[in-house]
Coordinates of C-alpha atoms in Angstrom, one line a residue:
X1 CA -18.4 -27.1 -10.9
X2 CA -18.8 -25.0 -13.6
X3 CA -15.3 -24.4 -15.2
X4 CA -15.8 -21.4 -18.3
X5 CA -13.3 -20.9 -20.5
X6 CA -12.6 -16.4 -21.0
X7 CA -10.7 -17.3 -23.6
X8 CA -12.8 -16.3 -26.5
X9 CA -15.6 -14.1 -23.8
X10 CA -15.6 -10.4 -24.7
X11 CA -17.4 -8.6 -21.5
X12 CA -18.0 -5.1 -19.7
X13 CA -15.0 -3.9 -18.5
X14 CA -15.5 -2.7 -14.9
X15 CA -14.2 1.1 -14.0
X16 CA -10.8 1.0 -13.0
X17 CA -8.3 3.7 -11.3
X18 CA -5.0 2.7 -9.6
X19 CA -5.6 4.6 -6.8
X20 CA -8.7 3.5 -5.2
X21 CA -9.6 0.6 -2.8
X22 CA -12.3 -2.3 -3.6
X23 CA -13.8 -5.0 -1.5
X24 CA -16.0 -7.4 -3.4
X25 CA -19.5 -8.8 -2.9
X26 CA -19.9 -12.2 -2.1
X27 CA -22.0 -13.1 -5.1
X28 CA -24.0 -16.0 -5.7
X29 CA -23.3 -18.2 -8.8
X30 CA -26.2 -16.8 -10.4
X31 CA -25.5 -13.4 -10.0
X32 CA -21.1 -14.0 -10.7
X33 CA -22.2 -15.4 -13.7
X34 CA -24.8 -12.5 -15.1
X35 CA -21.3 -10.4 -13.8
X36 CA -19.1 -11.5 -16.2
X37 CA -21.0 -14.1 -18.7
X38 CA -23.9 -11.7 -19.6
X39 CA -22.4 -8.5 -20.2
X40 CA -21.3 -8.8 -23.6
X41 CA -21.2 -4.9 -24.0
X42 CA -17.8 -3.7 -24.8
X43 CA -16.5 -6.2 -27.1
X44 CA -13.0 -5.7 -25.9
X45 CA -10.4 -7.5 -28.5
X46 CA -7.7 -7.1 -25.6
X47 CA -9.2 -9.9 -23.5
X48 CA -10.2 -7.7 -20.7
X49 CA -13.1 -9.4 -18.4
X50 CA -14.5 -7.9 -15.3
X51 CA -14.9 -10.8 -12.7
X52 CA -16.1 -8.5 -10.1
X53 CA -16.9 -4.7 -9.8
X54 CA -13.4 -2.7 -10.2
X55 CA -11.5 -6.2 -10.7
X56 CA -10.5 -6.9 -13.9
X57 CA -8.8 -9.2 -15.4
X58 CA -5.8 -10.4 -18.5
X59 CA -5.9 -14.2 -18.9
X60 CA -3.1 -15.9 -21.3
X61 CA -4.2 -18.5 -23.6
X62 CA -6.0 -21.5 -22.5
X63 CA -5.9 -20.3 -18.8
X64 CA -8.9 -21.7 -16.7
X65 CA -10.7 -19.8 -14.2
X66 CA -13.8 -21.6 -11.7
X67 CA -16.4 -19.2 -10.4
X68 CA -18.4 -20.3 -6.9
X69 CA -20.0 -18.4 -4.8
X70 CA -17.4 -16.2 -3.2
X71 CA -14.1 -16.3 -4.8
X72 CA -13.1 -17.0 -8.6
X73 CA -10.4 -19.8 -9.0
X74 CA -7.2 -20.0 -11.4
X75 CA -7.0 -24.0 -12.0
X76 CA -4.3 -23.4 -15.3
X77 CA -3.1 -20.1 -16.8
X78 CA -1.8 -16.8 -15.9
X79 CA -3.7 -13.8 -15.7
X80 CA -3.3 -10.0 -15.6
X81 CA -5.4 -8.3 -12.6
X82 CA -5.8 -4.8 -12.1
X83 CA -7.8 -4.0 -9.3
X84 CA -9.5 -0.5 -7.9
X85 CA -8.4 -2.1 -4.0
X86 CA -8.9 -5.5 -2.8
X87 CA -9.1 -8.7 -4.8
X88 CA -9.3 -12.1 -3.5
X89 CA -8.5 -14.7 -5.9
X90 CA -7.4 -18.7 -5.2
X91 CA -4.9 -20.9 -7.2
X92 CA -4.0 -24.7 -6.0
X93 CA -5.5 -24.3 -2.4
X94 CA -3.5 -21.1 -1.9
X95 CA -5.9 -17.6 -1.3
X96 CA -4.2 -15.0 -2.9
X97 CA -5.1 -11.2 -2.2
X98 CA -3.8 -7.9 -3.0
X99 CA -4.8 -4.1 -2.7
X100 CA -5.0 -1.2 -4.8
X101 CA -3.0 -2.2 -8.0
X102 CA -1.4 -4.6 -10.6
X103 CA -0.2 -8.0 -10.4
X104 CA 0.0 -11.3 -12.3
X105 CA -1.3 -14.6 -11.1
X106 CA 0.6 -17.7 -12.9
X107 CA -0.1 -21.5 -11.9
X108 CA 0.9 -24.4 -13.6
X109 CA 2.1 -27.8 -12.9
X110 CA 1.2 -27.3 -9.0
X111 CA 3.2 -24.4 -8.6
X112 CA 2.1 -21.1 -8.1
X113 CA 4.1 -18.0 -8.9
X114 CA 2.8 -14.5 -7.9
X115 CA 4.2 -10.5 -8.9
X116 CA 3.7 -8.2 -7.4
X117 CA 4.3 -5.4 -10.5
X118 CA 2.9 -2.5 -8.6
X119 CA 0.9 -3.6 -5.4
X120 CA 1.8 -6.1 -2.6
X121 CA 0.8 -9.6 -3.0
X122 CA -0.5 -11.8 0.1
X123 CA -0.8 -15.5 -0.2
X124 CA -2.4 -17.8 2.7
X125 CA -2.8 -21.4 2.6
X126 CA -4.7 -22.4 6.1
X127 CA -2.8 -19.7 9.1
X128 CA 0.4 -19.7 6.9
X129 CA 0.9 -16.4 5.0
X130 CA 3.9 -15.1 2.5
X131 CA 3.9 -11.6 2.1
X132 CA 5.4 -10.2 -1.5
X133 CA 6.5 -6.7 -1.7
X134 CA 6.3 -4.5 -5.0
X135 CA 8.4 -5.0 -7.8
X136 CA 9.2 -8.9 -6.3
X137 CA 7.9 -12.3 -6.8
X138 CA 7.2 -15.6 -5.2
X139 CA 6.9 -19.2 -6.6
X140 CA 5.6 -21.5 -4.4
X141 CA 4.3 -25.5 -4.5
X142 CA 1.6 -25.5 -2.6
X143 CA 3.4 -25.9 0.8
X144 CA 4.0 -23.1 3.1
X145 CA 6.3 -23.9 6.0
X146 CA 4.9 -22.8 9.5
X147 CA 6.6 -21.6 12.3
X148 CA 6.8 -24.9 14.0
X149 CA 9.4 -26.3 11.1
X150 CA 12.0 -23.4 12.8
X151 CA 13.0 -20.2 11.2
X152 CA 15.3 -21.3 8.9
X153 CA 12.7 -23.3 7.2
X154 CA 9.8 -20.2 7.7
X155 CA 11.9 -17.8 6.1
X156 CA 13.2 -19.9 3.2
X157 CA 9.5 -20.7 2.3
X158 CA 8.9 -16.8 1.7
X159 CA 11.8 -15.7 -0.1
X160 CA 10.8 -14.0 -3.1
X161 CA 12.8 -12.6 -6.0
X162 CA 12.9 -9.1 -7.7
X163 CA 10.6 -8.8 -10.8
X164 CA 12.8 -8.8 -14.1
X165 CA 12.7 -5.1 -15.0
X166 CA 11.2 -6.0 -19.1
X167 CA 8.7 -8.3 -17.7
X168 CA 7.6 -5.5 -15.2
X169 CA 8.0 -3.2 -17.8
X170 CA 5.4 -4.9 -20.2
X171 CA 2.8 -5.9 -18.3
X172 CA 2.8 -2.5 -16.4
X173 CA 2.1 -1.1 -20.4
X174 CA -0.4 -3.9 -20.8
X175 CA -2.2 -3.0 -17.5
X176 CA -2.4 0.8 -18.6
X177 CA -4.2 -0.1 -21.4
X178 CA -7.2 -1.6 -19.4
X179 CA -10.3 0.9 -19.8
X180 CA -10.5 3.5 -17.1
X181 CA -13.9 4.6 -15.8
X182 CA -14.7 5.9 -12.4
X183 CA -18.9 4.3 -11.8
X184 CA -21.5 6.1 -11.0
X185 CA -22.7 5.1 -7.5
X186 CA -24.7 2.0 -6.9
X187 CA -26.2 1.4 -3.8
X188 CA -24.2 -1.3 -1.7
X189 CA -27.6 -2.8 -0.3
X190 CA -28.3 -3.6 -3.9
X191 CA -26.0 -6.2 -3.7
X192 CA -26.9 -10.0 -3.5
X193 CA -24.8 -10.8 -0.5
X194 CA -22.0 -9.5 1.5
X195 CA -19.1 -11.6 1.6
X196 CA -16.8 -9.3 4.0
X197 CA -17.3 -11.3 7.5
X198 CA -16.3 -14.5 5.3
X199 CA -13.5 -12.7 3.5
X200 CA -12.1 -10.2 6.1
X201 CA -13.7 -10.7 9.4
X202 CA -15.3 -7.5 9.1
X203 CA -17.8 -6.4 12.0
X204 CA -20.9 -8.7 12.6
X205 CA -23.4 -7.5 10.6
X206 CA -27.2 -8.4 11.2
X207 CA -29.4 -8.6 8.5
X208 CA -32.6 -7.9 10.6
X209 CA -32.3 -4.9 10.1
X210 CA -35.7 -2.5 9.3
X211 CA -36.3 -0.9 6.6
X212 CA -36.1 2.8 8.0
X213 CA -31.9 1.9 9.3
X214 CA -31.5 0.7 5.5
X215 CA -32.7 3.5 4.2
X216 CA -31.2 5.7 6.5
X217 CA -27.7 4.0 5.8
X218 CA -28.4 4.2 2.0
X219 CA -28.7 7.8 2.3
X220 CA -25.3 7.9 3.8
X221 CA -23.5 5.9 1.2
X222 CA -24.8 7.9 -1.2
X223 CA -23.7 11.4 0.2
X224 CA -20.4 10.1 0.6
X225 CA -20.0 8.7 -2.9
X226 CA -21.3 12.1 -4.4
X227 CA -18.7 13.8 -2.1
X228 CA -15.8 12.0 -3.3
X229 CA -16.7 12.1 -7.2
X230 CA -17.2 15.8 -6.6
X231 CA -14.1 16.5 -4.6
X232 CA -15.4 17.9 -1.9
X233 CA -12.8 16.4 0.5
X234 CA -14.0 18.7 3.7
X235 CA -17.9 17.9 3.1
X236 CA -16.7 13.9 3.3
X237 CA -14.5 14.7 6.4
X238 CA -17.6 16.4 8.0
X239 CA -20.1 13.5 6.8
X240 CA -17.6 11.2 8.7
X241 CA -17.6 13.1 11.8
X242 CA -21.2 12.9 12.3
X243 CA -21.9 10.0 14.3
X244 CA -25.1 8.8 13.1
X245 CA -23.6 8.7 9.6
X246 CA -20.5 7.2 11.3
X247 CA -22.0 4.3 12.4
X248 CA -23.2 3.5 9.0
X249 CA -19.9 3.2 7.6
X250 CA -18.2 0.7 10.3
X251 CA -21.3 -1.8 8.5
X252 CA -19.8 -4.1 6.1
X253 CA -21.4 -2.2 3.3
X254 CA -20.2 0.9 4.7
X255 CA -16.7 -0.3 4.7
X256 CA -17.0 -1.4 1.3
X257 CA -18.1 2.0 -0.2
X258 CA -14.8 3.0 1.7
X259 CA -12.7 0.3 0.5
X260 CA -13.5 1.3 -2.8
X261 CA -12.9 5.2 -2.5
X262 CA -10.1 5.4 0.1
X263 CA -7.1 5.4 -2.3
X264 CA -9.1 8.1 -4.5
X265 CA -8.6 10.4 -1.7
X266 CA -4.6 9.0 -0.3
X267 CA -3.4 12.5 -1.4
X268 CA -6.1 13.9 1.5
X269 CA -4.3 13.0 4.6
X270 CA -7.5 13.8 7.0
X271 CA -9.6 11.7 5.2
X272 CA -7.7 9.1 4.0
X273 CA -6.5 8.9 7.6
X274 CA -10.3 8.6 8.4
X275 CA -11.6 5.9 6.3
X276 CA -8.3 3.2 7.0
X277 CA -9.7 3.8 10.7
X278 CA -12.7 2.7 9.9
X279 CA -11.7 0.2 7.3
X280 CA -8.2 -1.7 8.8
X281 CA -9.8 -4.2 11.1
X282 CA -7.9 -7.2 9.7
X283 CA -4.3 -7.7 9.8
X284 CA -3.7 -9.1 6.1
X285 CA -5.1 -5.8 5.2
X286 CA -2.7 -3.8 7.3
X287 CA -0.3 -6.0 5.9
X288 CA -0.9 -5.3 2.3
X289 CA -1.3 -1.5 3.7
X290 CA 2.0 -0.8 5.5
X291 CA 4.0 -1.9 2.7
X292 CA 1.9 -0.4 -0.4
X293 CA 3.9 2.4 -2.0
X294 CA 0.9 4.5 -2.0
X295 CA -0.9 3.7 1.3
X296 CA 2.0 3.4 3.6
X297 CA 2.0 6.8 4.9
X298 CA -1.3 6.6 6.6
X299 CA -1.2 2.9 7.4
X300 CA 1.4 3.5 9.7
X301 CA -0.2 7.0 10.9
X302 CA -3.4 4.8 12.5
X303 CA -3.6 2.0 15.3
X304 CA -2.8 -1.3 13.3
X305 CA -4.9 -3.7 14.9
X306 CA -3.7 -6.7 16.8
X307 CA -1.6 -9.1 15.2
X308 CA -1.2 -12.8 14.8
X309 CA 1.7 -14.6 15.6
X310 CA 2.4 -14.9 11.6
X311 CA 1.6 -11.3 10.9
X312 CA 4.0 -10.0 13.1
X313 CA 6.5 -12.3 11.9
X314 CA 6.1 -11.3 8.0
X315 CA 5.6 -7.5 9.0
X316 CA 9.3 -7.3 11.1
X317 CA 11.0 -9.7 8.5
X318 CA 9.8 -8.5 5.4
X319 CA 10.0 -4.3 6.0
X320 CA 13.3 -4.3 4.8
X321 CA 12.9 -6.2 1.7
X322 CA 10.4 -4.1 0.6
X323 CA 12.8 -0.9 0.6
X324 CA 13.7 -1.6 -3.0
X325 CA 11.8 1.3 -4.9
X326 CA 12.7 4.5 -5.7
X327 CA 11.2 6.4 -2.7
X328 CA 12.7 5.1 0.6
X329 CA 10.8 4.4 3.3
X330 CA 10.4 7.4 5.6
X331 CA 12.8 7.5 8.8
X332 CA 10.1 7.6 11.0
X333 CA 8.5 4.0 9.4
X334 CA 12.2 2.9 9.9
X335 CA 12.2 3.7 13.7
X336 CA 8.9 2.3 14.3
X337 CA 9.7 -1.1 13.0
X338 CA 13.0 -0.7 14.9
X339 CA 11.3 -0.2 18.1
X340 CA 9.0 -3.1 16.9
X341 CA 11.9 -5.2 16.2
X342 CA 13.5 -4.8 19.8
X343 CA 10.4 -5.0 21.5
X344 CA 10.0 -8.6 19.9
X345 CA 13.6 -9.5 20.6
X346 CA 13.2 -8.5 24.0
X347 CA 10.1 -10.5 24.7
X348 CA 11.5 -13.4 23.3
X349 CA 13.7 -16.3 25.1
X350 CA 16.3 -16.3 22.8
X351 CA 16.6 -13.0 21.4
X352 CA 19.7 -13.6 19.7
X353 CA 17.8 -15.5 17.2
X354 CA 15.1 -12.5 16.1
X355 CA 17.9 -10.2 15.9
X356 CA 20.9 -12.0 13.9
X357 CA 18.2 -13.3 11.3
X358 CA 17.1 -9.7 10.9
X359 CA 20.6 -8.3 10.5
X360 CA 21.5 -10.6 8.7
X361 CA 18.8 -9.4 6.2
X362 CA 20.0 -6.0 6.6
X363 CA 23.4 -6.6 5.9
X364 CA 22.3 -8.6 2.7
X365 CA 20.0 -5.6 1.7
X366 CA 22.4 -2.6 2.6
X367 CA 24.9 -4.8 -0.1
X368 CA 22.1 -4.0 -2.6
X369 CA 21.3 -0.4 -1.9
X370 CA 25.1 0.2 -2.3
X371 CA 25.4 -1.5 -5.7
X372 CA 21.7 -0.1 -6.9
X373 CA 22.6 3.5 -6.0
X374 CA 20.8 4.0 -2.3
X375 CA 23.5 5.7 -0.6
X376 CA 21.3 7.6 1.9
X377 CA 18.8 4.0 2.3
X378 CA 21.9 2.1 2.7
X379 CA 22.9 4.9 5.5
X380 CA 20.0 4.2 7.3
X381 CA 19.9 1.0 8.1
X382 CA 23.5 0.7 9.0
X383 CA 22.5 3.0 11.7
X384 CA 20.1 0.4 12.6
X385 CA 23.1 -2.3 12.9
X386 CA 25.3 -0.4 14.6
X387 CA 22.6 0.8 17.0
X388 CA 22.2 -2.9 17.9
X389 CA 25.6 -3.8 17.6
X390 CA 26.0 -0.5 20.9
X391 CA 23.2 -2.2 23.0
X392 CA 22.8 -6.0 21.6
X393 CA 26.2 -6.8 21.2
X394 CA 25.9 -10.3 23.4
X395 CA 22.8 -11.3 21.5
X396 CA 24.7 -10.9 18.0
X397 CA 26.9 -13.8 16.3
X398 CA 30.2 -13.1 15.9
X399 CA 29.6 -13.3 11.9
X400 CA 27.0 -10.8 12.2
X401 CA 29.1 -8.3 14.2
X402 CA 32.5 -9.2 11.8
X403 CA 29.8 -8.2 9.1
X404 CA 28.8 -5.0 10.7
X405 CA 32.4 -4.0 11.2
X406 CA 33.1 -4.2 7.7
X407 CA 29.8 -1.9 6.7
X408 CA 31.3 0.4 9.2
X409 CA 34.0 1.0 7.0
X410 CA 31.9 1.5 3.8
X411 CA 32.1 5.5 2.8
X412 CA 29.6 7.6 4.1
X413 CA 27.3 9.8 1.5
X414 CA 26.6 13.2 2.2
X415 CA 22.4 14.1 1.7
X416 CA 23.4 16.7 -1.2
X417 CA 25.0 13.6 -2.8
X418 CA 22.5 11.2 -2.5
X419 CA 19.6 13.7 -3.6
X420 CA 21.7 14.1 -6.8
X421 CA 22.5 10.6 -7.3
X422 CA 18.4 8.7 -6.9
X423 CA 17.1 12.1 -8.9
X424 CA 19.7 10.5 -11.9
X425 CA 18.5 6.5 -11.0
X426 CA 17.5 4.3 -13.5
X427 CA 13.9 5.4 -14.6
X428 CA 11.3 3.4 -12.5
X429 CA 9.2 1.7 -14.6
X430 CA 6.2 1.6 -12.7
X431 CA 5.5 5.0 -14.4
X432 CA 5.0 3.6 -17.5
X433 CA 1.8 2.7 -15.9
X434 CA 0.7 6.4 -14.8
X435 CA -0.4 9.2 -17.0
X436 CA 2.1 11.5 -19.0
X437 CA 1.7 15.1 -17.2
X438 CA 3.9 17.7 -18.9
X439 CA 5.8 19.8 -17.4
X440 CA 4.1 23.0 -16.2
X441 CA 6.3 25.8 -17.6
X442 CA 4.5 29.2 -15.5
X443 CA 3.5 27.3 -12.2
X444 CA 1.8 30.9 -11.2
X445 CA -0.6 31.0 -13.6
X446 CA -1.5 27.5 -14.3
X447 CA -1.3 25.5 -10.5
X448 CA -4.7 25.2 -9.0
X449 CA -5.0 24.7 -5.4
X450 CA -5.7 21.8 -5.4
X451 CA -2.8 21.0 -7.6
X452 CA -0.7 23.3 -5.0
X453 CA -2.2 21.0 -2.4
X454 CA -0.9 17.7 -4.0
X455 CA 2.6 19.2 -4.6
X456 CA 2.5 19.5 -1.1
X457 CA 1.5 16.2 0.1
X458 CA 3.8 14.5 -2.2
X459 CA 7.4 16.8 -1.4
X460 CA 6.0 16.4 2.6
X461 CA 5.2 12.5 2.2
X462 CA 8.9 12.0 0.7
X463 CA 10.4 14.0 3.4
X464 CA 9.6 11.4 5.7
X465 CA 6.4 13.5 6.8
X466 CA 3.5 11.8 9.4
X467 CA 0.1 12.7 8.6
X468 CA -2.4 12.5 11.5
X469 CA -6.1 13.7 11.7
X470 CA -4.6 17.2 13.0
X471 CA -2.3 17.7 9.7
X472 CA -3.5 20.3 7.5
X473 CA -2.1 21.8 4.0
X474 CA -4.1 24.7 2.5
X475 CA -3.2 26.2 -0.7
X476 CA -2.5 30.1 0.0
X477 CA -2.0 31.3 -3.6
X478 CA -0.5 29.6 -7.3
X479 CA 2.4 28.5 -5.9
X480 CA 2.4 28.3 -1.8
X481 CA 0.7 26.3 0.7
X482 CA -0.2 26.9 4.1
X483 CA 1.2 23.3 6.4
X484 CA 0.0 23.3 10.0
X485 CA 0.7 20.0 12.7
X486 CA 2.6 18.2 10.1
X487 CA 4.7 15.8 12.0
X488 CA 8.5 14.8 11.2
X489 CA 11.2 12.5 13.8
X490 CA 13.2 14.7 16.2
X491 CA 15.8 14.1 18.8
X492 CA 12.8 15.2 21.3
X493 CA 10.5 12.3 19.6
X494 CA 7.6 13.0 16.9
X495 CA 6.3 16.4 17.5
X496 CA 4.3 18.4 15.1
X497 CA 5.1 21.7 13.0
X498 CA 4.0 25.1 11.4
X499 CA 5.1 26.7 8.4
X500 CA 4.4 27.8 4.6
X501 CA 5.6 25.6 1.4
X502 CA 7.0 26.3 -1.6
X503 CA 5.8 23.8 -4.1
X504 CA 7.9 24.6 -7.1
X505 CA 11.3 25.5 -5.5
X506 CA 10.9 23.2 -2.5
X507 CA 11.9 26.2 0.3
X508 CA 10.4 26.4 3.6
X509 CA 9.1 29.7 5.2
X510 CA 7.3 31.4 7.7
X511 CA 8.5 28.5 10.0
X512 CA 6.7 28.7 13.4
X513 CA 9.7 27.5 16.2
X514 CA 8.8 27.9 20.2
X515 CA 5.8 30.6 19.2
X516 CA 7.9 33.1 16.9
X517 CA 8.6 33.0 13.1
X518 CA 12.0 32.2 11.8
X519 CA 12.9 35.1 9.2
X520 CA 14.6 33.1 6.8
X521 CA 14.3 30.4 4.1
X522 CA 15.3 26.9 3.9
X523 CA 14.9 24.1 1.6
X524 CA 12.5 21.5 2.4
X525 CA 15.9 18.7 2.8
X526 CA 18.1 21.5 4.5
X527 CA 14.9 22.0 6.9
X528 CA 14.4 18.3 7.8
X529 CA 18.2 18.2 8.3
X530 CA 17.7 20.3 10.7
X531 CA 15.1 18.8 12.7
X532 CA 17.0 15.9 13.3
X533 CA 20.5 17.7 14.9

């Protein structure tokens, strides 16, 4: 095996973009190696190589990286990878993949240590999986305990740590400096080899295909690509809709031209929505999805598909130790895994064991919200406890309910307060990563609608807002934009709502309730609040 050194290699630094989603070729040797050993093009003094398109990659001194047909290997080192969605990489036995972001690989010695600095990290090693939230890390030896070793044994195998905030810091600054460059569209059947029924059991795809249905698919992947670098998010939404075009799309190459364009377009709920249908057919990618700062929203908006015994598992355990950054989860995502969480327990024999672990995790967590400065987070989830400690109370440990009590007691934060006090938190540096954007002193005047648009998704998506295929946000004028069947968490259940946004002061208007208009204005918290009494 072939074991090249990057040390001293200089080579063409693939386009890159936080937000947007890539699933890699399954390259032969040949072709890997004209990838990243031919391309001596950009002369990069930073060390920078692509290893494949919209992957690249940091390595440390004397770090050692294979390359076979499918997958490149860390044997020694550390490196830096900043990836446009999906990368696949594999240290001392152990697969490693993670979506839509930064992270840092380290493995030395036999042990492997993964961050997860802005996107989640999955590890597997055989049906055993860890799954690292943002702004956390793992170490592990190579051994991954199963579920047969008991849950003690399972969870204390995928205990992972928070980041150090300088550590974070710097190599968010380092990944920032990586060359950004959207690519112009190349064809997907251009490609030697697909890899995605290896890598993500993808749909079967048959190769026997004639010449006309490649073509015919081509045509398709190009429309799309054109429609996304242009912006024109209805055209794509249309495109999708078609079912001849459709069909095209669920292909493996399809779902790759979507894997590598779906973040580009998370701040277009419709579409976004449409192409995580098509494209979450594996559960370590609704794994990596559910918990991703940026994709959560509409991961949890679709049908997750169905779930291995370890999947479930890591997605009920690991929820709530992935509520560590500055936006909370949404109460809706909270009550989903709730009801997730007590349909487990219920199913299980003992379901005193499912639900003291998890509280216990709570407990632990709520102890950190208070000291970090979550007030309204740590709120939350003692609702949770006490809602189990109402209708669970002889399936929890006395030590868990002694533990409850006391949270009971804990002060309770009123919404004005806690909007005041995380507006004041620490800065979160994670935006040292993003692009400066000054502050817009006449909003009138200079927000386009598209920009009116994005205000919107982002003050609804922090509200705790669902976004389905029905949701719709259409900017009106500079400053106000039109929200129809956007969906928040009621007393009555999920329902869906009507009314016109504010985007610099935050107020609510022209609310549509039972078929008339409310004449008055509220703010977008004071109007949430509401929904929920």
């Amino acid at each position: 095996m072939h074991s090249p050194s990057l040390k001293h290699r200089h080579l063409l630094i693939a386009p890159i973009a936080l937000a947007s989603l890539v699933i890699f070729s399954n390259l032969n040797r040949a072709d890997l190696l004209a990838s990243t050993a031919i391309q001596n093009v950009n002369n990069d003094e930073q060390g920078t190589y692509e290893i494949y398109k919209g992957v690249q990659i940091k390595p440390a001194e004397d770090t050692q990286l294979n390359e076979n047909d499918e997958i490149v290997i860390l044997k020694k080192g550390s490196v830096l990878v900043r990836s446009e969605g999906l990368v696949v990489m594999e240290a001392g036995g152990m697969q490693i993949m993670s979506i839509a972001g930064v992270i840092h690989i380290s493995y030395n010695g036999g042990n492997l240590t993964v961050a997860a600095l802005s996107a989640p990290v999955l590890v597997q090693k055989g049906e055993n999986l860890v799954l690292v939230p943002v702004n956390q890390k793992w170490r592990g030896d190579g051994v991954i305990n199963s579920q047969k070793e008991g849950l003690p044994a399972w969870l204390k195998s995928r205990s992972p740590r928070k980041i150090p905030n300088t550590f974070r810091a710097q190599q968010l600054m380092a990944a920032a400096q990586f060359p950004i460059n959207y690519p112009s569209y190349e064809s997907p059947l251009n490609k030697a080899g697909i890899a995605l029924r290896e890598a993500l059991s993808f749909a079967q795809f048959s190769m026997a295909r004639t010449r006309n249905t490649e073509h015919s698919a081509d045509e398709s992947y190009r429309r799309m690509q054109m429609l996304v670098d242009s912006g024109e998010w209805d055209s794509a939404e249309e495109l999708l809709d078609h079912p001849w075009h459709e069909s095209h799309f669920r292909l493996p190459e399809g779902q790759k031209l979507l894997a590598e364009s779906v973040a580009r377009v998370s701040d277009q709920p419709k579409l976004a929505h449409k192409f995580l249908q098509i494209l979450i057919t594996d559960d370590r990618v609704w794994l990596l999805s559910y918990i991703h700062p940026d994709l959560r929203n509409i991961a949890w908006g679709i049908n997750r598909p169905k779930l291995s015994h370890e999947a479930l598992a890591l997605h009920i355990y690991t929820l709530p130790v992935s509520d560590i950054l500055p936006a909370r989860l949404p109460e809706y995502i909270l009550r989903k895994w709730m009801e997730d969480v007590e349909s487990i327990a219920k199913s299980a024999n003992d379901p005193s064991v499912i639900l003291n672990s998890i509280s216990e995790i709570i407990v632990d967590q709520i102890n950190i919200y208070v000291k970090d400065g979550y007030p309204e987070r740590a709120k939350n989830y003692r609702k949770i406890l006490y809602g189990w400690r109402d209708d669970y109370s002889d399936h929890l440990s006395a030590e868990v309910l002694d533990s409850i009590n006391e949270l009971e007691k804990m002060e309770n934060v009123e919404i004005d307060e806690l909007l005041l006090e995380e507006s004041e938190e620490i800065e979160d540096v994670e935006a040292l990563a993003q692009e400066y954007m000054p502050a817009i002193e006449d909003p009138v005047s200079m927000l386009t609608p598209d920009e009116v648009q994005g205000r919107a998704y982002s003050l609804l998506r922090d509200a705790g807002a669902l976004f389905t295929v029905e949701t719709n946000i259409e900017a009106k004028n500079e400053f106000n934009a039109e929200v129809r069947n956007i969906v928040f968490g009621t007393p009555r259940g999920d329902l869906p709502f009507e009314f016109t946004l504010n985007v610099v002061s935050g107020e609510v208007f022209n609310v549509i309730n039972d078929g008339e208009v409310m004449p008055y204005r509220l703010s977008l918290e004071a109007y949430v609040k509401w929904l929920k009494e």
